[in-house]
């Protein structure tokens, strides 16, 4: 995500002037349903369009949030969340704070060469985490509302816990705040070329086309997941590096390679949405290849990338870096067999919580190898 994710939709800004009677981001609305399927506005996010679901999917769809939902899970924006009426808690849930750490870590990796300016680092992390990753998660939920109405109808948007106008306002506020902080950081760093701002714009556009039609990259499992991986790893890394050092071709190539591992991480989130994706024709990898094959593709993308990078480190005369990366890959493989490969839906949160810390520590090993950061 990501993301956290550096993500947003700058292409939508040109429509704001014509939307004086409606809330901002009018261009992000989906076309209204046909007259035969038109829904009452008050039930718009609660009823799945009949033409898009079959009887089996409806029979399997949960009617309400699981009993005993956790307030902590709700604030983090993860499965098992308690249903809330407080609008600010709902707003926070939509931004999925649990997805911020990879983006914040990416910034720290890019800033590793020069961490003396703590204030700049904090602003850069706020830009990539709460603002642009929050934007990404909110806009993704907005365009996934039909899928969520099948898989998790109790989520904030399909359940109607937050209004259409409130969601659209949140998308705009987070987007403009993230882009504004990017521009501020360029001025603060004295850049002649506003590279951080343009990275934020590029990531924002990538986020938009990932979630929104007509491109909707997430419809294609390979392209969409690689785009998501690059957003969570490459873009925040580049932003931190550009802020405190020099963004070199070596760094771009190596982080792009690592984004293949990010593709694997992105697939983890597709397993819980299989029913909705299938009903709406989205070709996520679990839908296209089946659950069993997709989970091996997922772990393969993560592990093979790290083994390849370790081989590269060894070939360049850095055996200790290579061994350190291999050592951090082993516990990830253990947790894959213990949790993810056993049941990717039931254990997705446990798997990510246990394996991802070792993954990001591996990123730090690669950072320490790069000559510009020594």
Short mmCIF file of C-alpha atoms in Angstrom, two decimals:
data_model
loop_
_atom_site.label_atom_id
_atom_site.label_comp_id
_atom_site.label_asym_id
_atom_site.label_seq_id
_atom_site.Cartn_x
_atom_site.Cartn_y
_atom_site.Cartn_z
CA UNK A 1 0.00 0.00 0.00
CA UNK A 2 0.01 1.18 -0.52
CA UNK A 3 1.23 3.60 0.29
CA UNK A 4 1.63 4.06 2.46
CA UNK A 5 1.37 4.16 -0.26
CA UNK A 6 2.75 7.91 -1.91
CA UNK A 7 -0.62 7.89 -3.61
CA UNK A 8 -3.37 10.25 -4.94
CA UNK A 9 -5.53 11.36 -7.93
CA UNK A 10 -4.27 14.67 -9.31
CA UNK A 11 -6.15 14.11 -12.57
CA UNK A 12 -9.44 14.80 -10.83
CA UNK A 13 -8.62 18.39 -9.81
CA UNK A 14 -9.65 19.91 -13.13
CA UNK A 15 -13.29 19.02 -12.46
CA UNK A 16 -13.59 20.84 -9.13
CA UNK A 17 -14.65 24.18 -10.61
CA UNK A 18 -17.67 22.67 -12.33
CA UNK A 19 -18.89 20.91 -9.18
CA UNK A 20 -20.23 23.98 -7.32
CA UNK A 21 -23.59 22.37 -6.61
CA UNK A 22 -22.11 19.08 -5.47
CA UNK A 23 -19.30 18.11 -3.13
CA UNK A 24 -15.76 18.00 -4.55
CA UNK A 25 -14.60 14.94 -6.45
CA UNK A 26 -17.85 14.65 -8.39
CA UNK A 27 -15.78 13.08 -11.16
CA UNK A 28 -15.08 10.12 -8.93
CA UNK A 29 -18.71 9.05 -8.74
CA UNK A 30 -19.65 5.85 -10.49
CA UNK A 31 -22.42 6.10 -13.11
CA UNK A 32 -25.88 5.68 -11.59
CA UNK A 33 -27.39 2.21 -11.97
CA UNK A 34 -29.78 1.57 -14.82
CA UNK A 35 -33.44 2.38 -14.29
CA UNK A 36 -34.35 -1.28 -13.77
CA UNK A 37 -31.85 -1.54 -10.95
CA UNK A 38 -32.05 1.96 -9.53
CA UNK A 39 -31.78 1.98 -5.74
CA UNK A 40 -33.31 4.14 -3.10
CA UNK A 41 -30.63 6.66 -2.05
CA UNK A 42 -30.91 5.70 1.60
CA UNK A 43 -30.19 2.07 0.72
CA UNK A 44 -27.64 2.73 -2.06
CA UNK A 45 -24.71 1.34 -0.13
CA UNK A 46 -26.67 -1.44 1.58
CA UNK A 47 -28.10 -3.37 -1.38
CA UNK A 48 -26.03 -5.26 -3.92
CA UNK A 49 -27.20 -4.78 -7.48
CA UNK A 50 -29.12 -7.88 -8.50
CA UNK A 51 -27.48 -8.17 -11.90
CA UNK A 52 -24.02 -8.42 -10.35
CA UNK A 53 -24.52 -11.24 -7.85
CA UNK A 54 -25.77 -14.76 -8.01
CA UNK A 55 -27.80 -16.69 -5.46
CA UNK A 56 -24.83 -18.56 -4.09
CA UNK A 57 -22.87 -15.36 -3.41
CA UNK A 58 -25.83 -13.79 -1.65
CA UNK A 59 -26.29 -16.88 0.47
CA UNK A 60 -22.68 -16.72 1.62
CA UNK A 61 -22.59 -12.97 2.26
CA UNK A 62 -22.42 -11.99 5.93
CA UNK A 63 -25.37 -9.96 7.12
CA UNK A 64 -23.66 -8.12 9.93
CA UNK A 65 -20.30 -7.54 11.54
CA UNK A 66 -18.88 -10.49 13.48
CA UNK A 67 -19.96 -10.52 17.12
CA UNK A 68 -17.48 -9.12 19.61
CA UNK A 69 -15.78 -6.78 17.18
CA UNK A 70 -12.67 -5.07 18.49
CA UNK A 71 -12.44 -1.30 18.96
CA UNK A 72 -8.69 -1.56 18.40
CA UNK A 73 -9.23 -3.36 15.09
CA UNK A 74 -11.73 -0.69 14.12
CA UNK A 75 -9.21 2.11 14.66
CA UNK A 76 -6.56 0.21 12.69
CA UNK A 77 -8.99 -0.51 9.86
CA UNK A 78 -8.56 -4.29 9.89
CA UNK A 79 -10.83 -7.31 9.91
CA UNK A 80 -12.79 -7.96 13.10
CA UNK A 81 -13.59 -4.30 13.66
CA UNK A 82 -16.34 -3.13 15.98
CA UNK A 83 -19.10 -1.16 14.29
CA UNK A 84 -18.90 2.52 15.22
CA UNK A 85 -21.15 5.55 15.00
CA UNK A 86 -18.49 8.15 15.84
CA UNK A 87 -17.71 9.84 12.50
CA UNK A 88 -14.07 10.55 13.34
CA UNK A 89 -13.40 6.95 14.29
CA UNK A 90 -15.04 5.92 11.03
CA UNK A 91 -12.88 8.39 9.09
CA UNK A 92 -9.77 6.94 10.71
CA UNK A 93 -10.93 3.41 9.91
CA UNK A 94 -11.27 4.30 6.21
CA UNK A 95 -7.62 5.41 6.08
CA UNK A 96 -6.51 1.99 7.47
CA UNK A 97 -3.67 3.07 9.80
CA UNK A 98 -2.40 -0.51 9.78
CA UNK A 99 -1.17 0.15 6.22
CA UNK A 100 0.88 3.23 7.13
CA UNK A 101 4.00 1.58 8.65
CA UNK A 102 5.41 0.18 5.36
CA UNK A 103 5.24 3.65 3.83
CA UNK A 104 6.76 5.29 6.87
CA UNK A 105 9.48 2.65 6.85
CA UNK A 106 10.13 3.35 3.18
CA UNK A 107 10.70 7.00 3.98
CA UNK A 108 13.09 6.04 6.79
CA UNK A 109 14.99 3.79 4.38
CA UNK A 110 15.39 6.62 1.90
CA UNK A 111 16.37 9.03 4.66
CA UNK A 112 18.88 6.64 6.24
CA UNK A 113 21.86 8.50 4.80
CA UNK A 114 21.05 11.71 6.63
CA UNK A 115 18.70 11.39 9.60
CA UNK A 116 19.88 14.51 11.37
CA UNK A 117 16.88 16.54 10.30
CA UNK A 118 14.12 14.90 12.34
CA UNK A 119 11.50 17.53 11.49
CA UNK A 120 11.80 16.91 7.75
CA UNK A 121 11.59 13.18 8.29
CA UNK A 122 8.39 13.53 10.33
CA UNK A 123 6.74 15.75 7.70
CA UNK A 124 7.72 13.30 4.95
CA UNK A 125 6.27 10.40 6.94
CA UNK A 126 3.02 12.30 7.54
CA UNK A 127 2.82 12.98 3.80
CA UNK A 128 3.35 9.33 2.83
CA UNK A 129 1.45 7.72 5.72
CA UNK A 130 -1.69 9.40 7.07
CA UNK A 131 -2.22 11.72 4.09
CA UNK A 132 -1.46 9.87 0.87
CA UNK A 133 -1.85 6.33 2.16
CA UNK A 134 -5.06 7.44 3.89
CA UNK A 135 -6.20 8.93 0.58
CA UNK A 136 -5.35 5.69 -1.20
CA UNK A 137 -7.25 3.50 1.21
CA UNK A 138 -10.31 5.77 1.25
CA UNK A 139 -10.56 6.03 -2.53
CA UNK A 140 -10.05 2.29 -2.85
CA UNK A 141 -12.92 1.65 -0.43
CA UNK A 142 -15.03 4.13 -2.37
CA UNK A 143 -14.62 2.25 -5.63
CA UNK A 144 -14.86 -1.13 -3.88
CA UNK A 145 -18.19 -0.37 -2.24
CA UNK A 146 -20.05 -2.86 -4.47
CA UNK A 147 -17.50 -5.59 -3.69
CA UNK A 148 -17.60 -4.78 0.01
CA UNK A 149 -21.39 -4.93 -0.11
CA UNK A 150 -20.92 -8.63 -0.94
CA UNK A 151 -17.90 -9.52 1.20
CA UNK A 152 -18.24 -7.16 4.17
CA UNK A 153 -21.53 -5.21 4.00
CA UNK A 154 -20.97 -3.92 7.52
CA UNK A 155 -17.95 -1.80 6.46
CA UNK A 156 -18.41 1.98 6.83
CA UNK A 157 -19.30 2.85 3.21
CA UNK A 158 -21.61 -0.03 2.19
CA UNK A 159 -23.35 0.04 5.57
CA UNK A 160 -24.09 3.75 5.28
CA UNK A 161 -22.23 4.57 8.52
CA UNK A 162 -20.56 7.45 6.65
CA UNK A 163 -22.32 9.48 3.98
CA UNK A 164 -21.30 9.83 0.35
CA UNK A 165 -20.46 13.52 0.79
CA UNK A 166 -18.33 12.84 3.86
CA UNK A 167 -16.29 10.20 2.02
CA UNK A 168 -15.70 12.50 -0.95
CA UNK A 169 -14.65 15.37 1.33
CA UNK A 170 -12.18 13.09 3.11
CA UNK A 171 -10.64 11.99 -0.20
CA UNK A 172 -10.02 15.59 -1.26
CA UNK A 173 -8.67 16.75 2.10
CA UNK A 174 -6.14 13.91 2.32
CA UNK A 175 -5.06 14.30 -1.30
CA UNK A 176 -4.51 18.05 -1.14
CA UNK A 177 -2.78 17.81 2.25
CA UNK A 178 -0.36 15.19 0.90
CA UNK A 179 0.46 17.16 -2.25
CA UNK A 180 0.83 20.35 -0.21
CA UNK A 181 3.32 18.70 2.15
CA UNK A 182 5.25 17.40 -0.86
CA UNK A 183 5.57 20.91 -2.25
CA UNK A 184 6.57 22.22 1.20
CA UNK A 185 9.33 19.62 1.50
CA UNK A 186 10.79 20.62 -1.88
CA UNK A 187 10.96 24.26 -0.77
CA UNK A 188 12.36 23.24 2.61
CA UNK A 189 15.07 21.10 0.98
CA UNK A 190 15.94 23.85 -1.53
CA UNK A 191 15.26 21.71 -4.59
CA UNK A 192 15.50 23.47 -7.95
CA UNK A 193 13.20 20.79 -9.37
CA UNK A 194 10.19 19.84 -7.17
CA UNK A 195 10.96 16.11 -7.24
CA UNK A 196 9.08 15.18 -4.06
CA UNK A 197 5.94 16.96 -5.26
CA UNK A 198 6.09 15.15 -8.59
CA UNK A 199 6.68 11.81 -6.86
CA UNK A 200 3.56 12.51 -4.78
CA UNK A 201 1.58 13.44 -7.91
CA UNK A 202 2.81 10.35 -9.74
CA UNK A 203 1.99 8.08 -6.84
CA UNK A 204 -1.40 9.75 -6.46
CA UNK A 205 -2.22 9.18 -10.11
CA UNK A 206 -1.08 5.56 -9.84
CA UNK A 207 -3.37 5.13 -6.85
CA UNK A 208 -6.29 6.62 -8.76
CA UNK A 209 -5.94 4.42 -11.84
CA UNK A 210 -5.40 1.40 -9.59
CA UNK A 211 -8.85 1.82 -8.02
CA UNK A 212 -10.92 3.82 -10.51
CA UNK A 213 -12.42 3.01 -13.91
CA UNK A 214 -11.84 2.96 -16.79
CA UNK A 215 -8.31 1.59 -16.23
CA UNK A 216 -8.88 0.14 -12.73
CA UNK A 217 -5.54 -1.67 -12.64
CA UNK A 218 -6.69 -3.90 -9.80
CA UNK A 219 -8.90 -5.72 -12.33
CA UNK A 220 -5.67 -7.29 -13.60
CA UNK A 221 -4.00 -9.20 -10.80
CA UNK A 222 -0.45 -8.93 -12.14
CA UNK A 223 -0.40 -5.26 -13.17
CA UNK A 224 -2.49 -4.06 -10.25
CA UNK A 225 -0.51 -5.85 -7.57
CA UNK A 226 2.84 -4.76 -8.99
CA UNK A 227 1.60 -1.15 -9.06
CA UNK A 228 0.53 -1.52 -5.44
CA UNK A 229 3.89 -3.04 -4.48
CA UNK A 230 5.81 -0.24 -6.18
CA UNK A 231 3.70 2.33 -4.38
CA UNK A 232 4.37 0.80 -0.98
CA UNK A 233 8.10 0.26 -1.45
CA UNK A 234 9.60 2.26 -4.32
CA UNK A 235 7.85 5.62 -4.12
CA UNK A 236 8.25 6.38 -0.39
CA UNK A 237 11.85 5.16 -0.56
CA UNK A 238 12.56 7.52 -3.44
CA UNK A 239 10.89 10.40 -1.60
CA UNK A 240 13.05 9.93 1.49
CA UNK A 241 16.17 9.56 -0.64
CA UNK A 242 15.34 12.66 -2.69
CA UNK A 243 14.75 14.67 0.49
CA UNK A 244 18.06 13.85 2.14
CA UNK A 245 20.35 12.58 -0.60
CA UNK A 246 20.51 11.89 -4.31
CA UNK A 247 18.08 9.64 -6.15
CA UNK A 248 20.48 7.52 -8.23
CA UNK A 249 19.68 4.99 -11.00
CA UNK A 250 21.03 2.16 -8.81
CA UNK A 251 18.48 2.95 -6.11
CA UNK A 252 15.64 3.16 -8.64
CA UNK A 253 16.57 -0.22 -10.15
CA UNK A 254 17.01 -2.01 -6.83
CA UNK A 255 13.81 -0.65 -5.31
CA UNK A 256 11.89 -1.51 -8.48
CA UNK A 257 13.17 -5.07 -8.14
CA UNK A 258 12.08 -5.15 -4.53
CA UNK A 259 8.65 -4.02 -5.64
CA UNK A 260 8.17 -7.53 -7.08
CA UNK A 261 8.16 -8.72 -3.49
CA UNK A 262 5.61 -5.99 -2.86
CA UNK A 263 3.45 -7.66 -5.52
CA UNK A 264 3.41 -10.78 -3.34
CA UNK A 265 2.48 -8.77 -0.26
CA UNK A 266 -0.35 -7.11 -2.18
CA UNK A 267 -1.83 -10.49 -3.15
CA UNK A 268 -2.34 -11.31 0.55
CA UNK A 269 -5.23 -8.85 0.70
CA UNK A 270 -6.98 -10.37 -2.34
CA UNK A 271 -7.91 -13.66 -0.69
CA UNK A 272 -10.54 -12.17 1.60
CA UNK A 273 -12.34 -10.58 -1.37
CA UNK A 274 -12.59 -13.58 -3.68
CA UNK A 275 -16.41 -13.84 -3.65
CA UNK A 276 -16.94 -10.16 -4.40
CA UNK A 277 -14.17 -10.03 -7.00
CA UNK A 278 -15.61 -13.04 -8.80
CA UNK A 279 -19.15 -11.65 -8.75
CA UNK A 280 -18.03 -8.32 -10.23
CA UNK A 281 -15.58 -9.78 -12.74
CA UNK A 282 -12.33 -8.58 -11.17
CA UNK A 283 -9.44 -10.85 -12.15
CA UNK A 284 -7.46 -10.88 -8.93
CA UNK A 285 -4.90 -13.68 -8.82
CA UNK A 286 -6.95 -15.84 -6.40
CA UNK A 287 -9.89 -15.55 -8.81
CA UNK A 288 -7.82 -16.14 -11.95
CA UNK A 289 -5.68 -19.03 -10.66
CA UNK A 290 -7.62 -20.34 -7.69
CA UNK A 291 -6.77 -20.06 -4.01
CA UNK A 292 -4.17 -22.83 -3.92
CA UNK A 293 -2.10 -21.61 -6.88
CA UNK A 294 -2.39 -17.95 -5.92
CA UNK A 295 -1.03 -18.44 -2.43
CA UNK A 296 2.10 -20.08 -3.86
CA UNK A 297 2.48 -17.25 -6.38
CA UNK A 298 2.24 -14.86 -3.43
CA UNK A 299 4.95 -16.42 -1.29
CA UNK A 300 7.07 -17.15 -4.37
CA UNK A 301 7.14 -13.48 -5.39
CA UNK A 302 8.24 -12.48 -1.89
CA UNK A 303 10.86 -15.19 -1.34
CA UNK A 304 12.38 -15.38 -4.83
CA UNK A 305 12.88 -11.61 -4.89
CA UNK A 306 14.73 -11.65 -1.57
CA UNK A 307 16.84 -14.64 -2.59
CA UNK A 308 17.71 -12.89 -5.86
CA UNK A 309 18.72 -9.72 -4.05
CA UNK A 310 20.81 -11.80 -1.62
CA UNK A 311 22.52 -13.42 -4.61
CA UNK A 312 23.21 -9.98 -6.06
CA UNK A 313 24.71 -8.79 -2.78
CA UNK A 314 26.95 -11.88 -2.67
CA UNK A 315 28.06 -11.40 -6.28
CA UNK A 316 29.13 -7.82 -5.57
CA UNK A 317 31.44 -8.89 -2.75
CA UNK A 318 29.07 -8.26 0.16
CA UNK A 319 28.65 -11.76 1.67
CA UNK A 320 27.72 -10.49 5.14
CA UNK A 321 24.87 -8.40 3.75
CA UNK A 322 23.73 -11.42 1.74
CA UNK A 323 23.81 -13.69 4.79
CA UNK A 324 21.94 -11.13 6.87
CA UNK A 325 19.19 -10.93 4.24
CA UNK A 326 18.99 -14.72 4.04
CA UNK A 327 18.75 -14.90 7.83
CA UNK A 328 15.80 -12.49 7.77
CA UNK A 329 14.10 -14.44 4.97
CA UNK A 330 14.06 -17.73 6.92
CA UNK A 331 11.51 -16.63 9.60
CA UNK A 332 9.29 -15.24 6.83
CA UNK A 333 9.22 -18.68 5.19
CA UNK A 334 8.44 -20.28 8.57
CA UNK A 335 5.47 -17.96 9.12
CA UNK A 336 4.28 -18.59 5.56
CA UNK A 337 3.93 -22.29 6.30
CA UNK A 338 2.61 -21.73 9.81
CA UNK A 339 -0.10 -19.24 8.82
CA UNK A 340 -0.52 -18.13 5.24
CA UNK A 341 -0.16 -21.38 3.31
CA UNK A 342 -2.39 -23.11 5.86
CA UNK A 343 -5.30 -20.65 5.47
CA UNK A 344 -4.67 -17.26 3.75
CA UNK A 345 -8.09 -15.93 4.76
CA UNK A 346 -8.20 -16.99 8.40
CA UNK A 347 -4.58 -16.12 9.22
CA UNK A 348 -3.91 -13.10 6.98
CA UNK A 349 -3.56 -10.64 9.87
CA UNK A 350 -1.40 -12.98 11.95
CA UNK A 351 0.81 -13.70 8.97
CA UNK A 352 1.37 -10.06 8.09
CA UNK A 353 1.99 -9.10 11.72
CA UNK A 354 4.59 -11.83 12.18
CA UNK A 355 6.35 -11.90 8.79
CA UNK A 356 6.37 -8.27 7.63
CA UNK A 357 8.78 -6.99 10.34
CA UNK A 358 11.44 -9.35 8.97
CA UNK A 359 10.69 -8.19 5.45
CA UNK A 360 11.22 -4.52 6.29
CA UNK A 361 14.39 -5.33 8.23
CA UNK A 362 15.62 -6.98 5.05
CA UNK A 363 14.97 -3.71 3.26
CA UNK A 364 17.21 -2.00 5.80
CA UNK A 365 20.00 -4.48 5.00
CA UNK A 366 19.74 -3.49 1.34
CA UNK A 367 19.76 0.18 2.30
CA UNK A 368 22.97 -0.28 4.26
CA UNK A 369 24.56 -1.89 1.22
CA UNK A 370 23.83 0.97 -1.17
CA UNK A 371 26.99 3.13 -1.57
CA UNK A 372 25.15 6.51 -1.47
CA UNK A 373 23.91 5.64 2.01
CA UNK A 374 27.23 4.53 3.55
#
